[in-house]
Short mmCIF file of C-alpha atoms and ligand atoms in Angstrom, two decimals:
data_model
loop_
_atom_site.label_atom_id
_atom_site.label_comp_id
_atom_site.label_asym_id
_atom_site.label_seq_id
_atom_site.Cartn_x
_atom_site.Cartn_y
_atom_site.Cartn_z
CA MET A 1 19.82 16.53 -6.43
CA SER A 2 21.01 17.88 -9.74
CA ALA A 3 18.38 16.03 -11.80
CA LEU A 4 15.65 17.82 -9.82
CA ALA A 5 17.44 21.15 -9.40
CA GLY A 6 15.48 23.02 -12.09
CA LEU A 7 12.21 22.47 -10.25
CA ASP A 8 12.93 25.12 -7.61
CA ALA A 9 12.97 27.86 -10.24
CA HIS A 10 9.49 26.82 -11.39
CA ALA A 11 8.23 26.70 -7.81
CA GLN A 12 9.56 30.23 -7.23
CA ARG A 13 8.03 31.47 -10.47
CA LEU A 14 4.65 30.07 -9.37
CA ALA A 15 4.94 31.11 -5.72
CA GLY A 16 2.59 34.07 -6.07
CA THR A 17 0.04 32.21 -8.23
CA SER A 18 -2.89 30.43 -6.64
CA ILE A 19 -4.26 27.11 -7.88
CA ALA A 20 -7.47 28.98 -8.78
CA GLY A 21 -5.34 31.48 -10.73
CA LEU A 22 -3.55 28.67 -12.59
CA ILE A 23 -6.91 27.23 -13.64
CA GLU A 24 -8.39 30.63 -14.54
CA THR A 25 -5.56 31.44 -16.94
CA ASP A 26 -5.57 27.92 -18.41
CA PRO A 27 -9.09 26.50 -18.09
CA SER A 28 -8.46 23.62 -20.50
CA ARG A 29 -6.09 22.07 -17.98
CA ALA A 30 -9.22 20.71 -16.24
CA ARG A 31 -9.44 18.30 -19.20
CA ASP A 32 -5.84 18.20 -20.39
CA PHE A 33 -4.46 17.19 -17.01
CA ALA A 34 -6.77 14.16 -16.88
CA LEU A 35 -6.14 10.58 -18.02
CA ARG A 36 -8.15 7.40 -18.14
CA VAL A 37 -7.13 3.73 -18.16
CA GLY A 38 -10.22 1.52 -18.40
CA PRO A 39 -12.29 2.09 -15.24
CA LEU A 40 -9.67 4.34 -13.61
CA TYR A 41 -9.67 8.10 -14.18
CA ALA A 42 -7.13 10.55 -12.76
CA ASN A 43 -7.31 14.33 -12.73
CA PHE A 44 -4.22 16.36 -11.81
CA ALA A 45 -5.68 19.82 -12.65
CA ARG A 46 -5.71 20.88 -8.99
CA GLN A 47 -1.99 20.40 -8.53
CA ARG A 48 0.11 23.50 -8.04
CA TYR A 49 2.05 23.27 -11.31
CA ASP A 50 1.52 24.81 -14.72
CA ARG A 51 2.38 23.52 -18.19
CA ALA A 52 5.94 24.88 -18.07
CA ALA A 53 6.61 23.17 -14.74
CA LEU A 54 5.11 19.97 -16.14
CA ASP A 55 7.39 20.25 -19.16
CA ALA A 56 10.33 20.39 -16.76
CA LEU A 57 9.02 17.34 -14.90
CA PHE A 58 8.53 15.33 -18.08
CA ALA A 59 12.00 16.37 -19.24
CA ILE A 60 13.34 14.85 -16.01
CA ALA A 61 11.32 11.69 -16.73
CA GLU A 62 12.94 11.50 -20.19
CA ARG A 63 16.43 12.12 -18.86
CA THR A 64 15.99 9.56 -16.10
CA ASN A 65 14.67 7.14 -18.69
CA LEU A 66 11.64 6.00 -16.73
CA LYS A 67 10.42 3.86 -19.61
CA ALA A 68 13.63 1.81 -19.59
CA ALA A 69 13.42 1.52 -15.79
CA MET A 70 9.91 0.04 -16.08
CA ARG A 71 11.16 -2.47 -18.62
CA ARG A 72 14.08 -3.43 -16.37
CA GLN A 73 11.62 -4.28 -13.62
CA LEU A 74 9.29 -6.34 -15.83
CA ASP A 75 12.23 -8.19 -17.37
CA GLY A 76 13.48 -9.34 -13.99
CA GLU A 77 16.76 -7.44 -13.89
CA ILE A 78 18.37 -7.26 -10.45
CA ILE A 79 16.86 -3.87 -9.54
CA ASN A 80 16.92 -4.69 -5.82
CA ALA A 81 20.68 -4.32 -5.93
CA THR A 82 21.36 -4.27 -2.20
CA GLU A 83 19.80 -7.73 -1.84
CA GLY A 84 20.80 -8.97 -5.30
CA ARG A 85 17.20 -9.73 -6.27
CA ALA A 86 14.84 -9.29 -9.18
CA VAL A 87 11.48 -7.69 -8.42
CA LEU A 88 8.86 -9.62 -10.31
CA HIS A 89 5.47 -9.10 -8.68
CA THR A 90 4.35 -8.09 -12.17
CA ALA A 91 4.93 -11.70 -13.29
CA LEU A 92 2.19 -12.72 -10.82
CA ARG A 93 -0.45 -10.97 -12.87
CA GLY A 94 0.32 -11.37 -16.54
CA ASP A 95 2.62 -12.22 -19.42
CA ASN A 96 4.44 -8.95 -19.86
CA SER A 97 8.00 -9.96 -20.62
CA THR A 98 9.91 -12.21 -22.97
CA ALA A 99 12.88 -12.43 -20.56
CA ALA A 100 13.57 -16.00 -19.46
CA VAL A 101 13.63 -15.15 -15.76
CA ALA A 102 10.25 -13.39 -15.98
CA ARG A 103 8.71 -16.23 -17.97
CA ASP A 104 10.00 -18.72 -15.43
CA ALA A 105 8.52 -16.63 -12.60
CA ARG A 106 5.22 -16.46 -14.49
CA ALA A 107 5.14 -20.26 -14.84
CA GLN A 108 5.72 -20.68 -11.09
CA ALA A 109 3.00 -18.14 -10.35
CA VAL A 110 0.48 -19.92 -12.56
CA ALA A 111 1.30 -23.26 -10.92
CA ALA A 112 0.83 -21.71 -7.46
CA LEU A 113 -2.55 -20.31 -8.50
CA GLY A 114 -3.60 -23.81 -9.52
CA ARG A 115 -2.61 -25.17 -6.11
CA MET A 116 -4.40 -22.33 -4.35
CA ARG A 117 -7.56 -23.18 -6.29
CA GLU A 118 -7.32 -26.82 -5.21
CA LEU A 119 -6.81 -25.93 -1.54
CA ILE A 120 -9.80 -23.61 -1.67
CA ALA A 121 -11.95 -26.30 -3.28
CA GLY A 122 -10.97 -28.64 -0.42
CA LEU A 123 -11.92 -26.05 2.20
CA GLU A 124 -15.18 -25.29 0.42
CA ALA A 125 -16.07 -28.97 0.59
CA SER A 126 -15.35 -29.05 4.34
CA ASP A 127 -17.34 -27.75 7.31
CA VAL A 128 -14.94 -24.84 7.82
CA THR A 129 -16.82 -21.54 8.15
CA ASP A 130 -14.06 -19.21 9.35
CA ILE A 131 -10.48 -18.53 8.30
CA VAL A 132 -7.87 -16.87 10.51
CA SER A 133 -4.99 -15.30 8.62
CA ILE A 134 -1.83 -14.72 10.66
CA GLY A 135 0.87 -12.45 9.26
CA ILE A 136 2.21 -8.91 9.59
CA GLY A 137 3.34 -6.07 7.32
CA GLY A 138 3.21 -7.20 3.71
CA SER A 139 1.88 -10.57 4.85
CA ASP A 140 -1.17 -8.84 6.32
CA LEU A 141 -1.92 -5.34 5.05
CA GLY A 142 -2.65 -6.21 1.41
CA PRO A 143 -4.85 -9.23 2.14
CA ARG A 144 -6.65 -7.30 4.87
CA LEU A 145 -7.32 -4.33 2.58
CA VAL A 146 -8.55 -6.33 -0.40
CA ALA A 147 -10.62 -8.84 1.61
CA ASP A 148 -12.32 -5.94 3.39
CA ALA A 149 -12.84 -3.91 0.22
CA LEU A 150 -14.27 -6.68 -1.95
CA ALA A 151 -16.07 -8.99 0.50
CA LEU A 152 -19.67 -9.63 -0.54
CA PRO A 153 -22.55 -10.52 1.76
CA GLY A 154 -23.12 -14.27 2.00
CA ALA A 155 -19.47 -15.17 1.23
CA ARG A 156 -18.56 -18.83 1.81
CA PHE A 157 -15.96 -17.97 4.49
CA ARG A 158 -15.60 -15.28 7.11
CA VAL A 159 -11.94 -14.22 7.05
CA HIS A 160 -10.25 -12.74 10.15
CA PHE A 161 -6.76 -11.31 10.56
CA ILE A 162 -4.28 -11.40 13.42
CA SER A 163 -1.11 -9.34 13.02
CA ASN A 164 -0.11 -7.54 16.22
CA VAL A 165 2.12 -9.38 18.70
CA ASP A 166 -0.10 -7.84 21.38
CA GLY A 167 -1.98 -10.87 22.72
CA ASN A 168 -5.20 -8.87 22.72
CA ALA A 169 -5.30 -9.28 18.96
CA ALA A 170 -5.32 -13.08 19.12
CA GLN A 171 -7.62 -13.16 22.14
CA ARG A 172 -10.23 -10.88 20.59
CA THR A 173 -10.16 -12.58 17.20
CA LEU A 174 -10.41 -16.11 18.51
CA ALA A 175 -13.06 -15.27 21.13
CA GLY A 176 -15.99 -15.58 18.75
CA LEU A 177 -14.71 -18.57 16.78
CA ASP A 178 -15.11 -22.33 17.03
CA PRO A 179 -11.83 -24.24 16.53
CA LYS A 180 -13.75 -27.15 14.97
CA HIS A 181 -14.96 -24.95 12.12
CA THR A 182 -11.94 -22.69 11.72
CA ALA A 183 -8.89 -23.02 9.48
CA ALA A 184 -5.78 -20.89 9.92
CA ILE A 185 -3.11 -19.70 7.51
CA VAL A 186 0.31 -18.67 8.79
CA ILE A 187 1.74 -16.27 6.23
CA SER A 188 5.37 -15.23 6.42
CA LYS A 189 7.79 -14.86 3.55
CA THR A 190 10.72 -15.64 5.86
CA PHE A 191 8.83 -17.69 8.46
CA GLY A 192 11.13 -16.01 10.94
CA THR A 193 9.01 -13.04 11.98
CA GLN A 194 8.57 -12.93 15.75
CA GLU A 195 5.01 -11.64 15.77
CA THR A 196 3.74 -14.18 13.26
CA LEU A 197 5.44 -17.15 14.89
CA LEU A 198 4.10 -16.25 18.35
CA ASN A 199 0.57 -15.71 17.02
CA GLY A 200 0.89 -18.84 14.87
CA ARG A 201 1.69 -20.89 17.95
CA ILE A 202 -1.28 -19.47 19.84
CA VAL A 203 -3.60 -20.48 16.99
CA HIS A 204 -1.90 -23.85 16.54
CA GLU A 205 -2.61 -24.63 20.19
CA TRP A 206 -6.11 -23.20 19.98
CA LEU A 207 -6.79 -25.65 17.15
CA GLN A 208 -5.89 -28.32 19.75
CA ASP A 209 -2.70 -28.97 17.84
CA ASP A 210 -4.82 -30.42 15.07
CA SER A 211 -2.75 -29.21 12.17
CA ARG A 212 -5.19 -30.56 9.55
CA ARG A 213 -6.74 -27.12 9.34
CA LEU A 214 -3.44 -25.27 9.42
CA TYR A 215 -1.99 -23.82 6.21
CA ALA A 216 1.16 -21.86 5.45
CA VAL A 217 2.55 -19.47 2.85
CA SER A 218 6.33 -19.01 2.81
CA THR A 219 9.59 -19.17 0.89
CA ASN A 220 11.09 -21.26 3.68
CA ALA A 221 9.68 -24.79 3.43
CA GLN A 222 12.00 -26.12 6.15
CA ARG A 223 10.86 -23.64 8.79
CA VAL A 224 7.22 -24.33 7.88
CA ALA A 225 7.79 -28.07 8.30
CA ASP A 226 9.53 -27.48 11.66
CA PHE A 227 6.50 -25.48 12.73
CA GLY A 228 4.32 -28.50 11.99
CA ILE A 229 2.59 -27.65 8.75
CA PRO A 230 3.01 -30.23 5.97
CA ALA A 231 4.08 -29.44 2.43
CA GLU A 232 0.67 -30.32 0.95
CA ARG A 233 -0.88 -27.41 2.81
CA THR A 234 1.95 -24.96 2.15
CA LEU A 235 1.83 -22.50 -0.72
CA PRO A 236 5.07 -21.13 -2.14
CA MET A 237 6.52 -17.62 -2.04
CA TRP A 238 9.63 -16.42 -3.81
CA ASP A 239 12.57 -14.10 -3.21
CA TRP A 240 11.57 -12.14 -6.29
CA VAL A 241 8.37 -10.90 -4.62
CA GLY A 242 8.84 -8.24 -1.95
CA GLY A 243 6.61 -8.51 1.12
CA ARG A 244 4.76 -5.25 0.48
CA TYR A 245 4.25 -6.24 -3.17
CA SER A 246 3.01 -9.73 -2.39
CA LEU A 247 -0.78 -9.63 -2.17
CA TRP A 248 -0.85 -10.95 -5.75
CA SER A 249 1.06 -14.09 -4.77
CA SER A 250 0.10 -16.96 -2.46
CA VAL A 251 0.04 -14.28 0.25
CA GLY A 252 -3.33 -13.46 -1.34
CA PHE A 253 -4.73 -16.86 -0.22
CA PRO A 254 -6.99 -15.18 2.39
CA ILE A 255 -8.19 -12.77 -0.31
CA ALA A 256 -9.15 -15.66 -2.57
CA LEU A 257 -10.96 -17.31 0.34
CA ALA A 258 -12.79 -14.09 1.17
CA ILE A 259 -13.82 -13.08 -2.35
CA GLY A 260 -13.58 -16.32 -4.35
CA MET A 261 -10.85 -17.57 -6.64
CA ASP A 262 -12.41 -16.18 -9.82
CA ARG A 263 -12.58 -12.67 -8.40
CA PHE A 264 -9.01 -13.00 -7.11
CA GLU A 265 -7.94 -13.72 -10.68
CA GLN A 266 -9.89 -10.64 -11.85
CA LEU A 267 -7.92 -8.60 -9.30
CA LEU A 268 -4.70 -9.93 -10.85
CA ALA A 269 -5.98 -9.14 -14.34
CA GLY A 270 -6.78 -5.56 -13.30
CA ALA A 271 -3.25 -5.12 -11.95
CA GLY A 272 -1.92 -6.72 -15.14
CA ALA A 273 -3.79 -4.14 -17.23
CA MET A 274 -2.12 -1.37 -15.21
CA ASP A 275 1.26 -3.07 -15.71
CA ALA A 276 0.72 -3.00 -19.47
CA HIS A 277 -0.31 0.66 -19.34
CA ALA A 278 2.61 1.72 -17.12
CA ALA A 279 5.09 -0.12 -19.32
CA GLU A 280 3.73 0.88 -22.71
CA ALA A 281 1.87 4.21 -22.58
CA PRO A 282 3.95 7.22 -23.67
CA LEU A 283 5.18 9.31 -20.75
CA ARG A 284 2.59 12.08 -21.18
CA ALA A 285 -0.27 9.58 -21.41
CA ASN A 286 0.97 7.44 -18.53
CA ILE A 287 -0.95 7.68 -15.23
CA ALA A 288 1.87 6.11 -13.21
CA VAL A 289 4.38 8.63 -14.59
CA TRP A 290 2.05 11.58 -13.88
CA HIS A 291 1.46 10.30 -10.36
CA ALA A 292 5.17 9.83 -9.67
CA LEU A 293 6.15 13.22 -11.12
CA THR A 294 3.42 14.89 -9.07
CA ALA A 295 4.80 13.28 -5.92
CA ILE A 296 8.29 14.55 -6.78
CA TRP A 297 6.93 18.04 -7.48
CA ASN A 298 5.10 18.22 -4.16
CA ARG A 299 8.07 16.91 -2.20
CA ASN A 300 11.06 18.49 -3.94
CA ALA A 301 9.63 21.71 -5.39
CA LEU A 302 6.88 22.57 -2.87
CA HIS A 303 8.64 20.80 0.04
CA ALA A 304 5.48 19.21 1.44
CA ALA A 305 6.41 17.16 4.50
CA THR A 306 3.35 14.93 4.44
CA GLN A 307 0.92 13.48 1.90
CA ALA A 308 -2.68 12.53 2.67
CA VAL A 309 -4.65 9.73 1.04
CA LEU A 310 -8.39 10.15 1.38
CA PRO A 311 -10.61 7.39 0.00
CA TYR A 312 -14.24 8.48 -0.18
CA ASP A 313 -15.50 4.92 0.11
CA GLU A 314 -15.96 3.00 3.34
CA ARG A 315 -14.71 -0.17 1.65
CA LEU A 316 -11.33 1.47 1.04
CA LYS A 317 -10.85 2.64 4.62
CA LEU A 318 -7.77 0.39 5.01
CA LEU A 319 -6.08 1.83 1.92
CA PRO A 320 -4.11 4.47 3.89
CA ASN A 321 -2.68 1.76 6.22
CA TYR A 322 -1.71 -0.35 3.23
CA LEU A 323 -0.13 2.57 1.39
CA GLN A 324 1.86 3.60 4.46
CA GLN A 325 3.85 0.39 4.19
CA LEU A 326 3.98 0.35 0.40
CA VAL A 327 5.20 3.92 0.09
CA MET A 328 7.14 4.58 3.29
CA GLU A 329 8.89 1.21 3.61
CA SER A 330 9.84 1.49 -0.07
CA LEU A 331 10.89 5.14 -0.23
CA GLY A 332 11.97 5.90 3.35
CA LYS A 333 15.64 5.97 2.33
CA SER A 334 18.40 8.57 2.49
CA VAL A 335 21.10 6.92 0.42
CA HIS A 336 21.30 6.22 -3.29
CA VAL A 337 21.58 2.70 -4.65
CA ASP A 338 25.40 3.15 -4.68
CA GLY A 339 25.41 4.13 -0.98
CA SER A 340 26.06 7.85 -1.48
CA ALA A 341 23.88 10.29 0.44
CA VAL A 342 20.68 11.52 -1.21
CA ASP A 343 20.72 15.30 -1.51
CA ALA A 344 16.96 15.72 -2.03
CA GLU A 345 14.12 15.07 0.39
CA THR A 346 12.68 11.62 -0.20
CA VAL A 347 9.41 10.19 1.01
CA PRO A 348 7.01 12.45 2.93
CA VAL A 349 4.90 10.97 5.74
CA TRP A 350 1.83 9.31 4.23
CA TRP A 351 -1.33 9.29 6.28
CA GLY A 352 -5.06 9.57 5.84
CA GLY A 353 -8.45 8.03 6.35
CA ALA A 354 -11.85 7.60 4.76
CA GLY A 355 -14.13 10.50 3.93
CA THR A 356 -16.51 11.78 5.06
CA ASP A 357 -15.50 10.77 8.63
CA THR A 358 -12.14 12.49 8.31
CA GLN A 359 -13.83 15.79 7.38
CA HIS A 360 -15.03 15.85 10.99
CA SER A 361 -11.63 15.04 12.45
CA PHE A 362 -8.52 16.45 10.75
CA PHE A 363 -9.85 18.45 7.80
CA GLN A 364 -9.75 21.66 9.85
CA ALA A 365 -5.96 21.45 9.68
CA LEU A 366 -6.03 20.66 5.96
CA HIS A 367 -8.07 23.82 5.29
CA GLN A 368 -6.51 26.31 7.71
CA GLY A 369 -3.39 24.76 9.25
CA THR A 370 0.04 26.25 8.61
CA GLN A 371 1.25 23.16 6.71
CA VAL A 372 0.07 22.54 3.18
CA VAL A 373 -0.76 18.84 2.79
CA PRO A 374 -1.10 17.52 -0.77
CA ALA A 375 -3.81 14.88 -0.97
CA ASP A 376 -4.92 12.02 -3.16
CA PHE A 377 -8.73 11.90 -3.10
CA ILE A 378 -10.21 8.60 -4.29
CA GLY A 379 -13.85 8.19 -5.27
CA VAL A 380 -16.08 5.41 -6.59
CA LEU A 381 -18.80 6.60 -8.94
CA GLN A 382 -21.27 3.71 -8.94
CA ALA A 383 -22.80 2.79 -5.61
CA ALA A 384 -22.99 -0.85 -4.57
CA HIS A 385 -25.90 -0.20 -2.20
CA PRO A 386 -29.45 1.15 -2.61
CA PHE A 387 -28.98 4.33 -0.54
CA HIS A 388 -28.88 6.84 -3.39
CA ASP A 389 -29.16 9.96 -1.27
CA ASN A 390 -26.15 8.89 0.77
CA HIS A 391 -24.14 8.23 -2.34
CA ALA A 392 -25.00 11.61 -3.86
CA ALA A 393 -24.00 13.26 -0.56
CA LEU A 394 -20.72 11.32 -0.48
CA LEU A 395 -19.80 12.40 -4.02
CA ALA A 396 -20.87 16.00 -3.33
CA ASN A 397 -18.54 16.06 -0.33
CA LEU A 398 -15.69 14.58 -2.34
CA LEU A 399 -16.03 17.19 -5.07
CA ALA A 400 -16.57 19.99 -2.58
CA GLN A 401 -13.44 19.23 -0.59
CA THR A 402 -11.12 19.17 -3.61
CA GLU A 403 -12.60 22.49 -4.77
CA ALA A 404 -12.59 24.18 -1.36
CA LEU A 405 -9.02 23.10 -0.53
CA ALA A 406 -7.74 24.38 -3.87
CA ASN A 407 -9.69 27.61 -4.16
CA GLY A 408 -10.17 28.70 -0.56
CA GLN A 409 -12.38 31.67 0.20
CA ALA A 410 -11.57 35.26 1.07
CA SER A 411 -12.96 36.94 4.19
CA ASP A 412 -12.30 40.10 6.18
CA ASP A 413 -12.39 37.93 9.29
CA PRO A 414 -9.05 36.07 9.53
CA HIS A 415 -10.72 33.22 11.45
CA ARG A 416 -13.15 32.66 8.61
CA ARG A 417 -10.61 33.00 5.82
CA TYR A 418 -9.64 29.91 3.77
CA PRO A 419 -6.25 30.36 2.13
CA GLY A 420 -6.75 27.67 -0.55
CA GLY A 421 -3.71 26.58 -2.56
CA ARG A 422 -3.95 23.06 -1.14
CA PRO A 423 -3.14 20.69 -4.02
CA SER A 424 -4.88 17.41 -4.71
CA THR A 425 -5.17 14.65 -7.28
CA LEU A 426 -8.57 13.06 -7.86
CA LEU A 427 -8.61 9.35 -8.67
CA LEU A 428 -11.98 7.90 -9.67
CA LEU A 429 -13.07 4.30 -10.19
CA ASP A 430 -16.25 3.71 -12.18
CA ALA A 431 -17.15 1.00 -9.66
CA LEU A 432 -15.23 -0.86 -7.00
CA THR A 433 -14.55 -4.23 -8.62
CA PRO A 434 -11.68 -6.69 -8.31
CA GLN A 435 -10.40 -5.38 -11.62
CA SER A 436 -10.53 -1.67 -10.74
CA LEU A 437 -9.02 -2.22 -7.29
CA GLY A 438 -6.20 -4.24 -8.86
CA MET A 439 -5.52 -1.33 -11.21
CA LEU A 440 -5.56 1.23 -8.42
CA ILE A 441 -3.11 -0.68 -6.21
CA ALA A 442 -0.81 -1.43 -9.14
CA LEU A 443 -0.85 2.27 -10.04
CA TYR A 444 0.54 3.10 -6.59
CA GLU A 445 3.15 0.33 -6.88
CA HIS A 446 4.40 1.69 -10.19
CA SER A 447 4.35 5.27 -8.96
CA VAL A 448 6.46 4.23 -5.98
CA TYR A 449 8.99 2.47 -8.20
CA LEU A 450 9.22 5.44 -10.58
CA GLN A 451 9.72 7.82 -7.64
CA SER A 452 12.57 5.59 -6.45
CA VAL A 453 14.16 5.80 -9.90
CA LEU A 454 13.83 9.59 -9.91
CA TRP A 455 15.49 9.76 -6.49
CA GLY A 456 18.06 7.08 -7.35
CA ILE A 457 17.15 4.96 -4.31
CA ASN A 458 16.28 1.27 -3.88
CA ALA A 459 12.52 0.86 -3.34
CA PHE A 460 12.80 -2.82 -2.54
CA ASP A 461 14.93 -3.24 0.56
CA GLN A 462 13.94 -2.29 4.14
CA PHE A 463 17.04 -2.44 6.31
CA GLY A 464 15.62 0.37 8.43
CA VAL A 465 13.25 -2.01 10.20
CA GLU A 466 15.98 -4.44 11.26
CA LEU A 467 17.66 -2.50 14.08
CA GLY A 468 14.52 -2.29 16.22
CA LYS A 469 13.94 -6.03 15.77
CA GLN A 470 17.52 -6.80 16.88
CA VAL A 471 17.26 -4.61 19.98
CA ALA A 472 13.88 -6.16 20.88
CA ASN A 473 15.39 -9.64 20.61
CA ARG A 474 18.27 -8.58 22.88
CA LEU A 475 15.88 -7.12 25.44
CA LEU A 476 13.38 -9.98 25.50
CA PRO A 477 15.31 -12.04 28.10
CA ALA A 478 15.45 -9.00 30.40
CA LEU A 479 11.67 -8.78 30.25
CA GLN A 480 11.50 -12.45 31.17
CA GLY A 481 13.65 -11.88 34.23
CA GLU A 482 17.06 -12.81 32.83
CA GLY A 483 19.89 -10.37 32.22
CA GLU A 484 20.17 -6.64 32.07
CA ALA A 485 20.14 -3.93 29.42
CA ASP A 486 23.31 -2.06 28.41
CA ASP A 487 21.68 1.30 27.80
CA THR A 488 21.25 3.45 30.94
CA VAL A 489 17.79 4.73 30.13
CA THR A 490 16.56 1.33 28.99
CA ARG A 491 17.93 -0.17 32.24
CA GLU A 492 15.94 2.32 34.30
CA LEU A 493 12.83 1.77 32.23
CA LEU A 494 13.16 -1.99 32.60
CA ARG A 495 13.23 -1.59 36.37
CA GLU A 496 9.97 0.36 36.07
CA PHE A 497 8.42 -2.24 33.73
CA ASN A 498 9.38 -5.15 35.94
CA ALA A 499 8.33 -3.49 39.20
CA ARG A 500 4.81 -2.80 38.02
CA ARG A 501 3.66 -5.64 35.84
O1 F6P B 1 8.36 -4.90 8.52
C1 F6P B 1 9.43 -5.55 7.99
C2 F6P B 1 9.03 -6.73 7.14
O2 F6P B 1 10.20 -7.37 6.74
C3 F6P B 1 8.17 -6.35 5.94
O3 F6P B 1 8.90 -5.91 4.86
C4 F6P B 1 7.42 -7.60 5.70
O4 F6P B 1 6.30 -7.38 4.90
C5 F6P B 1 7.08 -8.00 7.11
O5 F6P B 1 8.24 -7.67 7.85
C6 F6P B 1 6.70 -9.43 7.32
O6 F6P B 1 7.70 -10.31 6.90
P1 F6P B 1 7.43 -11.86 6.71
O7 F6P B 1 6.43 -12.02 5.61
O8 F6P B 1 8.76 -12.48 6.38
O9 F6P B 1 6.88 -12.40 8.01
#
C-alpha cells in the first residue's frame, strides 16, 4: 500500500541492528517510548524501530488523519459503510460527542443502564443464586472475560456461561445447578444465531418452561417474544453497537450480575477515560495511536505473521480469546472499504495465554523458533492476594521474558544460543480494577479501529463468517437423515458420519 510503502526502507536500514543495539545507542528511549494514562502504563522501547522509523510512522498517522477518524467514530458517522451503520459503543460509556446521533445513543444507553439496575435489584431480592448466560462470539467473550477477571469472593451470584453448540457445554454447566434457584439470560444481538437459540431452548426446558427466570438481550424484540421471553425482562441492544464491541451495553448484564452494578459502571467509566484520551491526546502522546502504529510496523515492515498476547495475571487468562474475536473478526479483511483489493498484509494471527504457564508450553518457540512473534505482555503491579513471594516471582518472570526475548544471549553452542530481536510491548496496570480493565479493553478497541483506518478496511463488518453458517444450515437436514450434499467430498464424509454415529 502506498501509504505504508516508506516503511520497508526503514526496516531494511534497521535489518542489521539488534533491539539491544537500538537501546544501547539510544538509552533514553526506555523512558521516551513510554506513556501513561491514569492507571495504565505502556512501554514500547523493546520494539524493533528507532526514532527515524517512528517519525515515518507518525507521519503516516498525520497523513491518514487518525485524529479525524477517531472523531468520526465518536460522532456517529456511518463508518461501517458496508452495513450503513454508525459505530457508537463509545456512547455507552460517556458523553464524548455533541453530535445529535451520539447524544441520542447516549440517552438510550443511560436508560438501558437504569433498567438493568432494576432487573438486578429484582434478582437480588429473589432466591436466585446462579445465573446462566447463553450467547456466543461478542455475546459471550466480553462478558465471560470481565466476569472472570473481576469476580470477587462472596459475590451475590455465581455466573456461568454456555456458548458452544456442542451439547456437552450445556450438559456440563447445568449439571451442578438447581433450576429453582437459577436464572438464565439469552443474549443475541440478532436473536437468530443457531448456537444461542439451541442452547436457549435447552435451558428454557430445563427451567421447566418457567420463563419467569428467563431474561433476554437483543435488538430483535419480536424474535425474543416468539421465543417466550416477555418485554419486561428483555434489555435492548442497538444496530450501532457491534457484537464484539458490545460488552459495555446490555450484553454486559451478566458482568453486572457477577461484579455488581456499581463496579460495572466503573468499568464503563474506565473505558470512557480511554475514549477521551484516544480522541484528544496529541498523536505522539496517544497510547492507542502508538499501539496501532506498532501493530502496522510489525505486520507491514517486519512482516510478522502472528502476534502473541501474554497476560501475566491469572484473572486475565481469557483476554487472548476475547482479543482473537475483537482483532481478527475486525481486521481479517482483504478488501478496502470501496471493495478494491488491499495491497498490504492485514491482520496477523493473534494468539496467546497467561504467564507463567505459557513459559512452560510455547515459549521455547518464542525464544528459538524460526518465526519472530511480536508480543504484548500485560502485567498487574499490585497483588490482590496475600502471597507476596508468588507475586514477586510473577513480576520477575514478566520482566525477565521481555528482556530475554529482546536481548537474547550469545553462545558457542548453537543449541544454547538465543538470537534475541523478539519485539514486545509492555502494558502495566497499577491494579486490576473495573476502571483499569475498562481502559485496557478500550485501548485495544481503539487500536483496532486505527489499524483499520491505516489499512483502509472496514473494522465493523464480518461477512467472512457467513458462508460457513449458510453451508452448515444447508447440511443440517442431511445430518438428520434427509437429503444429500452437493459436494463430492462432503457427500462421502456424510456417509462416514451417518454410518458410525
Ligand atoms: O461470529 C459471528 C457473529 O455475528 C459475531 O460477530 C457475533 O458477535 C456473534 O456472531 C453472535 O451474534 P449474535 O449476538 O447476533 O447472536
